[in-house]
mmCIF file of C-alpha atoms in Angstrom:
data_model
loop_
_atom_site.group_PDB
_atom_site.id
_atom_site.type_symbol
_atom_site.label_atom_id
_atom_site.label_comp_id
_atom_site.label_asym_id
_atom_site.label_seq_id
_atom_site.Cartn_x
_atom_site.Cartn_y
_atom_site.Cartn_z
ATOM 1 C CA SER H 623 53.904 -8.338 -2.091
ATOM 2 C CA ALA H 624 56.761 -9.252 0.243
ATOM 3 C CA VAL H 625 58.992 -12.301 -0.118
ATOM 4 C CA ILE H 626 59.863 -13.849 3.213
ATOM 5 C CA SER H 627 62.365 -16.607 3.931
ATOM 6 C CA GLN H 628 62.882 -18.518 7.148
ATOM 7 C CA LYS H 629 65.733 -20.651 8.462
ATOM 8 C CA PRO H 630 65.713 -23.444 9.357
ATOM 9 C CA SER H 631 62.774 -24.878 7.467
ATOM 10 C CA ARG H 632 62.497 -27.716 9.986
ATOM 11 C CA ASP H 633 64.386 -29.105 12.952
ATOM 12 C CA ILE H 634 64.232 -31.865 15.511
ATOM 13 C CA CYS H 635 65.469 -30.786 18.927
ATOM 14 C CA GLN H 636 65.996 -32.295 22.325
ATOM 15 C CA ARG H 637 64.055 -31.252 25.384
ATOM 16 C CA GLY H 638 65.735 -28.429 27.322
ATOM 17 C CA THR H 639 67.640 -26.965 24.384
ATOM 18 C CA SER H 640 66.963 -23.717 22.501
ATOM 19 C CA LEU H 641 66.452 -22.971 18.811
ATOM 20 C CA THR H 642 66.755 -19.631 17.026
ATOM 21 C CA ILE H 643 64.642 -19.095 13.926
ATOM 22 C CA GLN H 644 65.635 -16.459 11.403
ATOM 23 C CA CYS H 645 63.283 -14.426 9.228
ATOM 24 C CA GLN H 646 64.505 -12.382 6.259
ATOM 25 C CA VAL H 647 62.297 -10.067 4.161
ATOM 26 C CA ASP H 648 63.141 -8.743 0.713
ATOM 27 C CA SER H 649 62.028 -5.192 1.565
ATOM 28 C CA GLN H 650 62.036 -2.880 4.556
ATOM 29 C CA VAL H 651 59.002 -3.303 6.782
ATOM 30 C CA THR H 652 57.993 -1.620 9.993
ATOM 31 C CA MET H 653 56.014 -4.375 11.646
ATOM 32 C CA MET H 654 56.986 -8.033 11.817
ATOM 33 C CA PHE H 655 54.974 -10.695 13.571
ATOM 34 C CA TRP H 656 55.731 -14.154 14.912
ATOM 35 C CA TYR H 657 53.017 -16.807 15.014
ATOM 36 C CA ARG H 658 52.743 -20.363 16.259
ATOM 37 C CA GLN H 659 50.585 -22.978 14.587
ATOM 38 C CA GLN H 660 50.150 -26.127 16.619
ATOM 39 C CA PRO H 661 49.263 -29.327 14.776
ATOM 40 C CA GLY H 662 45.858 -29.079 13.140
ATOM 41 C CA GLN H 663 45.187 -25.664 14.630
ATOM 42 C CA SER H 664 44.875 -22.079 13.487
ATOM 43 C CA LEU H 665 47.539 -19.441 13.986
ATOM 44 C CA THR H 666 48.272 -17.842 17.347
ATOM 45 C CA LEU H 667 50.148 -14.547 17.517
ATOM 46 C CA ILE H 668 53.197 -14.751 19.763
ATOM 47 C CA ALA H 669 54.514 -11.204 19.483
ATOM 48 C CA THR H 670 54.884 -8.114 17.344
ATOM 49 C CA ALA H 671 58.441 -6.991 16.631
ATOM 50 C CA ASN H 672 59.146 -3.400 15.636
ATOM 51 C CA GLN H 673 62.637 -2.234 14.793
ATOM 52 C CA GLY H 674 64.208 -0.126 17.515
ATOM 53 C CA SER H 675 61.871 -1.186 20.286
ATOM 54 C CA GLU H 676 61.169 -4.209 22.407
ATOM 55 C CA ALA H 677 58.767 -6.786 21.094
ATOM 56 C CA THR H 678 55.183 -6.733 22.319
ATOM 57 C CA TYR H 679 54.026 -10.142 23.528
ATOM 58 C CA GLU H 680 50.510 -11.527 23.499
ATOM 59 C CA SER H 681 48.851 -13.003 26.541
ATOM 60 C CA GLY H 682 50.369 -16.358 27.384
ATOM 61 C CA PHE H 683 53.748 -15.651 25.807
ATOM 62 C CA VAL H 684 56.751 -14.215 27.660
ATOM 63 C CA ILE H 685 60.102 -12.812 26.639
ATOM 64 C CA ASP H 686 62.088 -15.336 28.668
ATOM 65 C CA LYS H 687 60.573 -18.205 26.694
ATOM 66 C CA PHE H 688 60.435 -16.515 23.280
ATOM 67 C CA PRO H 689 63.105 -13.800 23.056
ATOM 68 C CA ILE H 690 62.933 -11.812 19.826
ATOM 69 C CA SER H 691 65.495 -9.636 18.102
ATOM 70 C CA ARG H 692 64.799 -7.046 15.417
ATOM 71 C CA PRO H 693 68.132 -5.483 14.488
ATOM 72 C CA ASN H 694 66.951 -3.836 11.243
ATOM 73 C CA LEU H 695 63.954 -3.373 8.965
ATOM 74 C CA THR H 696 64.463 -6.610 7.004
ATOM 75 C CA PHE H 697 65.426 -9.184 9.632
ATOM 76 C CA SER H 698 64.203 -10.722 12.874
ATOM 77 C CA THR H 699 64.880 -13.781 14.994
ATOM 78 C CA LEU H 700 62.693 -15.753 17.368
ATOM 79 C CA THR H 701 64.283 -18.057 19.925
ATOM 80 C CA VAL H 702 62.329 -20.895 21.476
ATOM 81 C CA SER H 703 64.048 -21.445 24.822
ATOM 82 C CA ASN H 704 64.228 -24.442 27.128
ATOM 83 C CA MET H 705 62.061 -26.432 24.767
ATOM 84 C CA SER H 706 59.556 -29.089 25.734
ATOM 85 C CA PRO H 707 57.474 -31.390 23.510
ATOM 86 C CA GLU H 708 54.569 -28.914 23.865
ATOM 87 C CA ASP H 709 56.622 -26.445 21.809
ATOM 88 C CA SER H 710 56.389 -28.731 18.765
ATOM 89 C CA SER H 711 54.686 -26.478 16.228
ATOM 90 C CA ILE H 712 55.107 -24.555 13.038
ATOM 91 C CA TYR H 713 56.536 -21.087 13.697
ATOM 92 C CA LEU H 714 55.736 -18.447 11.081
ATOM 93 C CA CYS H 715 57.131 -15.019 10.464
ATOM 94 C CA SER H 716 54.805 -12.416 8.948
ATOM 95 C CA VAL H 717 54.947 -8.855 7.699
ATOM 96 C CA VAL H 718 52.478 -6.229 6.571
ATOM 97 C CA GLY H 719 52.945 -5.050 3.021
ATOM 98 C CA GLY H 720 51.287 -2.882 0.451
ATOM 99 C CA PHE H 721 49.230 -0.102 2.003
ATOM 100 C CA GLY H 722 49.203 -1.794 5.359
ATOM 101 C CA GLU H 723 46.149 -3.983 4.943
ATOM 102 C CA THR H 724 47.681 -7.200 3.636
ATOM 103 C CA GLN H 725 49.734 -9.567 5.753
ATOM 104 C CA TYR H 726 52.245 -11.942 4.167
ATOM 105 C CA PHE H 727 53.689 -15.071 5.701
ATOM 106 C CA GLY H 728 56.939 -16.934 5.492
ATOM 107 C CA PRO H 729 57.047 -20.648 4.683
ATOM 108 C CA GLY H 730 57.304 -21.570 8.367
ATOM 109 C CA THR H 731 59.747 -23.500 10.536
ATOM 110 C CA ARG H 732 58.566 -26.956 11.531
ATOM 111 C CA LEU H 733 59.859 -27.796 14.979
ATOM 112 C CA LEU H 734 59.662 -31.174 16.653
ATOM 113 C CA VAL H 735 60.841 -31.447 20.248
ATOM 114 C CA LEU H 736 61.615 -34.904 21.579
ATOM 115 C CA GLY X 899 34.955 -7.962 19.999
ATOM 116 C CA ASN X 900 36.334 -9.045 16.650
ATOM 117 C CA SER X 901 36.052 -12.679 15.607
ATOM 118 C CA VAL X 902 35.807 -14.990 12.630
ATOM 119 C CA THR X 903 33.686 -18.121 12.350
ATOM 120 C CA GLN X 904 34.135 -20.505 9.463
ATOM 121 C CA MET X 905 32.567 -23.842 8.705
ATOM 122 C CA GLU X 906 34.203 -26.814 10.269
ATOM 123 C CA GLY X 907 35.829 -29.401 8.111
ATOM 124 C CA PRO X 908 36.933 -31.572 6.723
ATOM 125 C CA VAL X 909 35.045 -30.915 3.520
ATOM 126 C CA THR X 910 35.335 -33.708 0.951
ATOM 127 C CA LEU X 911 34.283 -33.146 -2.657
ATOM 128 C CA SER X 912 34.770 -34.833 -5.976
ATOM 129 C CA GLU X 913 36.801 -33.147 -8.673
ATOM 130 C CA GLU X 914 34.816 -30.551 -10.675
ATOM 131 C CA ALA X 915 32.266 -30.089 -7.874
ATOM 132 C CA PHE X 916 31.117 -26.642 -6.713
ATOM 133 C CA LEU X 917 32.735 -25.403 -3.521
ATOM 134 C CA THR X 918 31.427 -23.106 -0.806
ATOM 135 C CA ILE X 919 33.235 -22.522 2.480
ATOM 136 C CA ASN X 920 31.206 -20.292 4.762
ATOM 137 C CA CYS X 921 32.789 -17.495 6.754
ATOM 138 C CA THR X 922 31.054 -14.945 8.963
ATOM 139 C CA TYR X 923 32.612 -12.276 11.094
ATOM 140 C CA THR X 924 31.986 -9.929 13.978
ATOM 141 C CA ALA X 925 33.788 -6.623 13.893
ATOM 142 C CA THR X 926 33.553 -2.983 14.750
ATOM 143 C CA GLY X 927 34.202 -0.584 11.933
ATOM 144 C CA TYR X 928 35.156 -1.678 8.441
ATOM 145 C CA PRO X 929 37.804 -4.388 8.501
ATOM 146 C CA SER X 930 39.576 -5.832 5.498
ATOM 147 C CA LEU X 931 38.725 -9.489 4.834
ATOM 148 C CA PHE X 932 41.004 -12.222 3.557
ATOM 149 C CA TRP X 933 41.180 -15.842 2.568
ATOM 150 C CA TYR X 934 44.496 -17.613 3.031
ATOM 151 C CA VAL X 935 45.374 -21.115 1.851
ATOM 152 C CA GLN X 936 47.866 -23.538 3.365
ATOM 153 C CA TYR X 937 48.913 -26.412 1.120
ATOM 154 C CA PRO X 938 50.297 -29.547 2.777
ATOM 155 C CA GLY X 939 53.704 -28.907 4.309
ATOM 156 C CA GLU X 940 53.747 -25.218 3.390
ATOM 157 C CA GLY X 941 53.144 -21.815 4.966
ATOM 158 C CA LEU X 942 50.159 -19.540 4.422
ATOM 159 C CA GLN X 943 49.567 -17.920 1.077
ATOM 160 C CA LEU X 944 47.199 -15.035 0.482
ATOM 161 C CA LEU X 945 44.430 -16.327 -1.795
ATOM 162 C CA LEU X 946 42.243 -13.230 -2.111
ATOM 163 C CA LYS X 947 41.104 -10.171 -0.246
ATOM 164 C CA ALA X 948 38.436 -7.475 -0.112
ATOM 165 C CA THR X 949 38.839 -4.156 1.617
ATOM 166 C CA LYS X 950 35.332 -2.681 1.564
ATOM 167 C CA ALA X 951 31.680 -3.674 1.367
ATOM 168 C CA ASP X 952 30.539 -5.252 -1.915
ATOM 169 C CA ASP X 953 34.118 -5.767 -3.083
ATOM 170 C CA LYS X 954 34.725 -9.139 -4.719
ATOM 171 C CA GLY X 955 38.126 -10.747 -4.332
ATOM 172 C CA SER X 956 39.140 -13.382 -6.846
ATOM 173 C CA ASN X 957 42.146 -15.528 -7.645
ATOM 174 C CA LYS X 958 42.803 -18.967 -9.200
ATOM 175 C CA GLY X 959 39.060 -19.436 -9.865
ATOM 176 C CA PHE X 960 38.129 -18.705 -6.245
ATOM 177 C CA GLU X 961 35.831 -15.796 -5.366
ATOM 178 C CA ALA X 962 34.502 -14.160 -2.214
ATOM 179 C CA THR X 963 32.283 -11.086 -1.817
ATOM 180 C CA TYR X 964 32.413 -8.759 1.189
ATOM 181 C CA ARG X 965 28.792 -8.719 2.419
ATOM 182 C CA LYS X 966 28.363 -6.179 5.162
ATOM 183 C CA GLU X 967 24.616 -6.743 5.551
ATOM 184 C CA THR X 968 25.161 -10.424 6.384
ATOM 185 C CA THR X 969 28.700 -9.984 7.804
ATOM 186 C CA SER X 970 29.915 -12.762 5.544
ATOM 187 C CA PHE X 971 32.806 -13.509 3.193
ATOM 188 C CA HIS X 972 32.025 -16.957 1.793
ATOM 189 C CA LEU X 973 34.632 -18.610 -0.428
ATOM 190 C CA GLU X 974 33.384 -20.181 -3.679
ATOM 191 C CA LYS X 975 34.823 -21.998 -6.654
ATOM 192 C CA GLY X 976 32.831 -23.352 -9.548
ATOM 193 C CA SER X 977 34.898 -26.449 -10.297
ATOM 194 C CA VAL X 978 37.483 -27.713 -7.833
ATOM 195 C CA GLN X 979 40.601 -29.685 -8.693
ATOM 196 C CA VAL X 980 42.619 -32.221 -6.737
ATOM 197 C CA SER X 981 45.331 -29.576 -6.411
ATOM 198 C CA ASP X 982 42.938 -27.395 -4.391
ATOM 199 C CA SER X 983 43.225 -29.820 -1.463
ATOM 200 C CA ALA X 984 44.490 -27.659 1.386
ATOM 201 C CA VAL X 985 43.427 -25.849 4.543
ATOM 202 C CA TYR X 986 41.607 -22.544 3.987
ATOM 203 C CA PHE X 987 41.623 -19.759 6.572
ATOM 204 C CA CYS X 988 39.206 -16.838 6.629
ATOM 205 C CA ALA X 989 40.609 -13.739 8.345
ATOM 206 C CA LEU X 990 39.758 -10.165 9.162
ATOM 207 C CA LYS X 991 42.013 -7.203 9.878
ATOM 208 C CA PRO X 992 40.281 -4.458 11.819
ATOM 209 C CA GLY X 993 43.539 -2.742 12.804
ATOM 210 C CA ASP X 994 47.174 -3.755 13.123
ATOM 211 C CA LYS X 995 46.507 -7.401 13.968
ATOM 212 C CA ILE X 996 44.913 -10.014 11.766
ATOM 213 C CA ILE X 997 42.378 -12.411 13.265
ATOM 214 C CA PHE X 998 42.039 -15.909 11.816
ATOM 215 C CA GLY X 999 39.249 -18.433 11.757
ATOM 216 C CA LYS X 1000 40.038 -21.986 12.777
ATOM 217 C CA GLY X 1001 40.565 -23.180 9.225
ATOM 218 C CA THR X 1002 38.655 -25.581 6.987
ATOM 219 C CA ARG X 1003 40.420 -28.619 5.568
ATOM 220 C CA LEU X 1004 39.370 -29.419 2.003
ATOM 221 C CA HIS X 1005 39.872 -32.828 0.366
ATOM 222 C CA ILE X 1006 39.234 -33.176 -3.348
ATOM 223 C CA LEU X 1007 38.850 -36.719 -4.650
ATOM 224 C CA PRO X 1008 39.852 -37.559 -8.237
#
């Protein structure tokens, strides 16, 4: 299995500001994913981040709002830009481990935008 | 297309009761199936998985069997505890991306 840590674990931010979330994995992985979980909801995939290439965004998510960096095989960042209260969610980092069939999740970053 | 349908919650049971959370799926090919659990204030943890038909995944007293004929992966536990209170997500992985159900919130009363 993979051990994933995220920083910060939670934050309260003002409308119009930006927050960068860090994700660190204890082993090298090819594919990293960023998800959003709105209150009481299931997970929604924001983007897939592969090292050495631009992130691939899902429908409804754009790079200007959620820029992603993937500088190496163990680290990625997600920035939530120009935040509004609708961005209040849990943001989770995820990687595929093992033989490629199991997906592991970080503890999440709980964001509240006022 | 690929999708997961799981029973809506919340499900409320007394301690030591038998638990079933239904999950059915629609998929092409032979996806891997998973149950994840999210305890209050935490991220998702893999609970169990099955990668082919008739496989049984088990962990912490929970079990689920990959039933291709009924396209189901129901989660069961013989005797639940208060500490099992959480949200449970059924998921399938037909390719690179995992697809989640909407989650079922479970409350166990002492």
